[in-house]
Amino acid sequence: MIATLKGNYGSGMEALTYAGQNYMLVDRSLIPEILQVLRNEQQFDYCVDITAVHYPQREKQFDVLWVLYSFARNERIRVKTQIRDGETLPSSVPIWGGANWLEREVFDMFGIKFDGHPDMKRILLPDGWKGHPLRKDYGILQQDNEWVQINLGIESGQ
């Protein structure tokens, strides 16, 4: 499978293994096509998770990661891409309907938007929450204190 994908996409993807787990590092521009191929041709019919990691010191500050599973193959693969702060990615909801909530969580926690998402809004935090708590440069205590004071009228217990 990897050899076929590498033959089709060349330098736009790299197959890697870390701690015995296979993953592909894919150019951002190829993400929608690679995900579609993995779903339709390689039988990765379940999107287990979509998440991100923030590296504020890098130019491309975010790794965005799709964890996919194939029931037919009993195999798991991860697809990773890197993006700059403020860049968007195409939604994978048309490929896997369950990606809806996963993409909303990535938006809520990291501020990464998915183009074409049917309802891109917060899923875990209140609508008025400022910032995105899983960014490494986020001051969670200051935000918590402010939100509790404004919305509950009490001092935070933090």
CSV table of C-alpha atoms in Angstrom, one decimal:
chain,number,residue,atom,x,y,z
A,1,MET,CA,0.0,0.0,0.0
A,2,ILE,CA,2.7,2.5,1.0
A,3,ALA,CA,4.7,1.7,-2.1
A,4,THR,CA,1.7,2.4,-4.3
A,5,LEU,CA,0.9,5.6,-2.5
A,6,LYS,CA,4.5,6.7,-2.7
A,7,GLY,CA,4.6,5.9,-6.4
A,8,ASN,CA,1.5,8.1,-7.0
A,9,TYR,CA,2.4,11.0,-4.7
A,10,GLY,CA,6.2,11.0,-4.7
A,11,SER,CA,7.8,13.6,-2.5
A,12,GLY,CA,4.4,14.7,-1.2
A,13,MET,CA,4.3,11.9,1.3
A,14,GLU,CA,6.8,10.0,3.4
A,15,ALA,CA,6.1,6.7,5.2
A,16,LEU,CA,7.5,6.5,8.7
A,17,THR,CA,7.3,4.3,11.8
A,18,TYR,CA,7.5,5.4,15.4
A,19,ALA,CA,7.3,3.0,18.4
A,20,GLY,CA,6.0,0.3,16.1
A,21,GLN,CA,3.2,2.5,14.7
A,22,ASN,CA,3.0,3.3,11.0
A,23,TYR,CA,2.2,6.8,9.9
A,24,MET,CA,2.5,9.0,6.8
A,25,LEU,CA,3.7,12.5,6.8
A,26,VAL,CA,1.7,14.1,4.0
A,27,ASP,CA,1.9,17.5,2.3
A,28,ARG,CA,-1.0,19.7,3.3
A,29,SER,CA,-2.2,20.1,-0.3
A,30,LEU,CA,-2.5,16.3,-0.7
A,31,ILE,CA,-4.6,15.6,2.5
A,32,PRO,CA,-8.1,15.4,0.9
A,33,GLU,CA,-6.9,13.2,-1.9
A,34,ILE,CA,-4.8,10.9,0.4
A,35,LEU,CA,-7.7,10.5,2.9
A,36,GLN,CA,-10.2,9.7,0.1
A,37,VAL,CA,-7.8,7.1,-1.3
A,38,LEU,CA,-7.3,5.5,2.1
A,39,ARG,CA,-11.0,5.3,2.6
A,40,ASN,CA,-12.1,4.1,-0.8
A,41,GLU,CA,-9.2,2.1,-2.1
A,42,GLN,CA,-7.4,0.9,1.0
A,43,GLN,CA,-10.5,0.2,3.1
A,44,PHE,CA,-9.7,2.5,6.1
A,45,ASP,CA,-13.4,2.9,6.8
A,46,TYR,CA,-13.2,4.2,10.4
A,47,CYS,CA,-11.7,7.6,11.4
A,48,VAL,CA,-10.8,6.8,15.0
A,49,ASP,CA,-9.5,10.3,15.9
A,50,ILE,CA,-8.3,13.6,14.6
A,51,THR,CA,-6.0,15.6,16.9
A,52,ALA,CA,-3.2,18.1,16.8
A,53,VAL,CA,0.0,19.0,18.6
A,54,HIS,CA,1.2,22.6,19.0
A,55,TYR,CA,4.9,23.4,18.5
A,56,PRO,CA,5.0,27.3,19.0
A,57,GLN,CA,8.7,27.5,18.2
A,58,ARG,CA,8.3,26.0,14.7
A,59,GLU,CA,7.3,27.9,11.5
A,60,LYS,CA,4.6,25.3,10.9
A,61,GLN,CA,3.4,25.3,14.4
A,62,PHE,CA,0.8,22.5,14.2
A,63,ASP,CA,0.9,18.8,13.5
A,64,VAL,CA,-2.6,17.6,12.6
A,65,LEU,CA,-3.1,13.9,12.8
A,66,TRP,CA,-5.8,11.5,11.6
A,67,VAL,CA,-5.9,8.0,13.2
A,68,LEU,CA,-7.6,5.6,10.8
A,69,TYR,CA,-8.6,2.0,11.1
A,70,SER,CA,-9.5,-0.7,8.5
A,71,PHE,CA,-11.8,-3.4,9.8
A,72,ALA,CA,-11.2,-5.5,6.7
A,73,ARG,CA,-7.4,-5.3,7.1
A,74,ASN,CA,-7.4,-5.1,10.9
A,75,GLU,CA,-4.8,-2.4,10.5
A,76,ARG,CA,-4.3,1.1,11.8
A,77,ILE,CA,-2.5,4.0,10.2
A,78,ARG,CA,-1.9,7.6,11.1
A,79,VAL,CA,-1.8,10.5,8.6
A,80,LYS,CA,0.0,13.6,9.7
A,81,THR,CA,0.5,17.0,8.1
A,82,GLN,CA,2.0,20.2,9.3
A,83,ILE,CA,0.4,23.7,9.0
A,84,ARG,CA,1.1,27.2,10.0
A,85,ASP,CA,-1.0,29.1,12.5
A,86,GLY,CA,-4.0,30.5,10.7
A,87,GLU,CA,-4.0,27.9,7.9
A,88,THR,CA,-7.0,25.8,7.4
A,89,LEU,CA,-7.5,22.2,6.2
A,90,PRO,CA,-10.3,20.7,4.2
A,91,SER,CA,-12.9,18.9,6.3
A,92,SER,CA,-12.9,15.1,6.2
A,93,VAL,CA,-16.6,15.0,7.2
A,94,PRO,CA,-17.6,14.1,3.6
A,95,ILE,CA,-15.3,11.1,3.9
A,96,TRP,CA,-16.2,10.0,7.5
A,97,GLY,CA,-19.3,11.5,9.0
A,98,GLY,CA,-18.0,10.9,12.5
A,99,ALA,CA,-15.2,13.4,11.8
A,100,ASN,CA,-17.7,16.1,12.5
A,101,TRP,CA,-17.1,16.1,16.3
A,102,LEU,CA,-13.4,15.3,16.0
A,103,GLU,CA,-12.8,18.4,13.8
A,104,ARG,CA,-14.9,20.6,16.2
A,105,GLU,CA,-12.7,19.4,19.1
A,106,VAL,CA,-9.5,20.3,17.2
A,107,PHE,CA,-11.0,23.7,16.4
A,108,ASP,CA,-12.1,24.2,20.1
A,109,MET,CA,-8.8,23.2,21.6
A,110,PHE,CA,-6.3,24.4,19.0
A,111,GLY,CA,-8.1,27.0,16.8
A,112,ILE,CA,-7.6,25.0,13.6
A,113,LYS,CA,-10.4,25.4,11.2
A,114,PHE,CA,-11.6,22.9,8.6
A,115,ASP,CA,-12.9,24.3,5.3
A,116,GLY,CA,-16.3,22.9,4.4
A,117,HIS,CA,-17.2,21.7,7.8
A,118,PRO,CA,-21.0,21.7,8.3
A,119,ASP,CA,-21.0,23.4,11.7
A,120,MET,CA,-17.5,24.7,12.7
A,121,LYS,CA,-18.1,25.9,16.3
A,122,ARG,CA,-16.9,25.0,19.8
A,123,ILE,CA,-17.9,21.6,21.1
A,124,LEU,CA,-16.4,21.4,24.7
A,125,LEU,CA,-16.1,25.0,25.9
A,126,PRO,CA,-18.7,27.7,26.1
A,127,ASP,CA,-19.2,29.9,23.1
A,128,GLY,CA,-17.7,33.0,24.8
A,129,TRP,CA,-14.4,31.2,25.8
A,130,LYS,CA,-11.3,33.1,24.7
A,131,GLY,CA,-8.5,31.2,23.1
A,132,HIS,CA,-7.7,27.6,22.6
A,133,PRO,CA,-6.5,25.7,25.7
A,134,LEU,CA,-4.3,23.0,24.2
A,135,ARG,CA,-1.9,25.5,22.6
A,136,LYS,CA,1.3,25.5,24.6
A,137,ASP,CA,1.3,29.3,24.8
A,138,TYR,CA,-2.2,29.4,26.4
A,139,GLY,CA,-2.6,30.9,29.9
A,140,ILE,CA,-5.3,28.6,31.2
A,141,LEU,CA,-5.5,30.0,34.8
A,142,GLN,CA,-5.9,33.6,33.6
A,143,GLN,CA,-8.7,32.6,31.2
A,144,ASP,CA,-10.4,30.4,33.9
A,145,ASN,CA,-10.3,33.1,36.5
A,146,GLU,CA,-11.8,35.7,34.0
A,147,TRP,CA,-14.5,33.4,32.7
A,148,VAL,CA,-15.7,32.3,36.2
A,149,GLN,CA,-15.8,35.9,37.4
A,150,ILE,CA,-17.7,37.2,34.4
A,151,ASN,CA,-20.1,34.2,34.0
A,152,LEU,CA,-20.6,33.0,37.5
A,153,GLY,CA,-19.8,36.1,39.5
A,154,ILE,CA,-17.5,34.3,41.9
A,155,GLU,CA,-13.8,33.9,42.4
A,156,SER,CA,-12.3,30.8,40.7
A,157,GLY,CA,-11.1,28.0,42.9
A,158,GLN,CA,-7.9,27.6,40.8
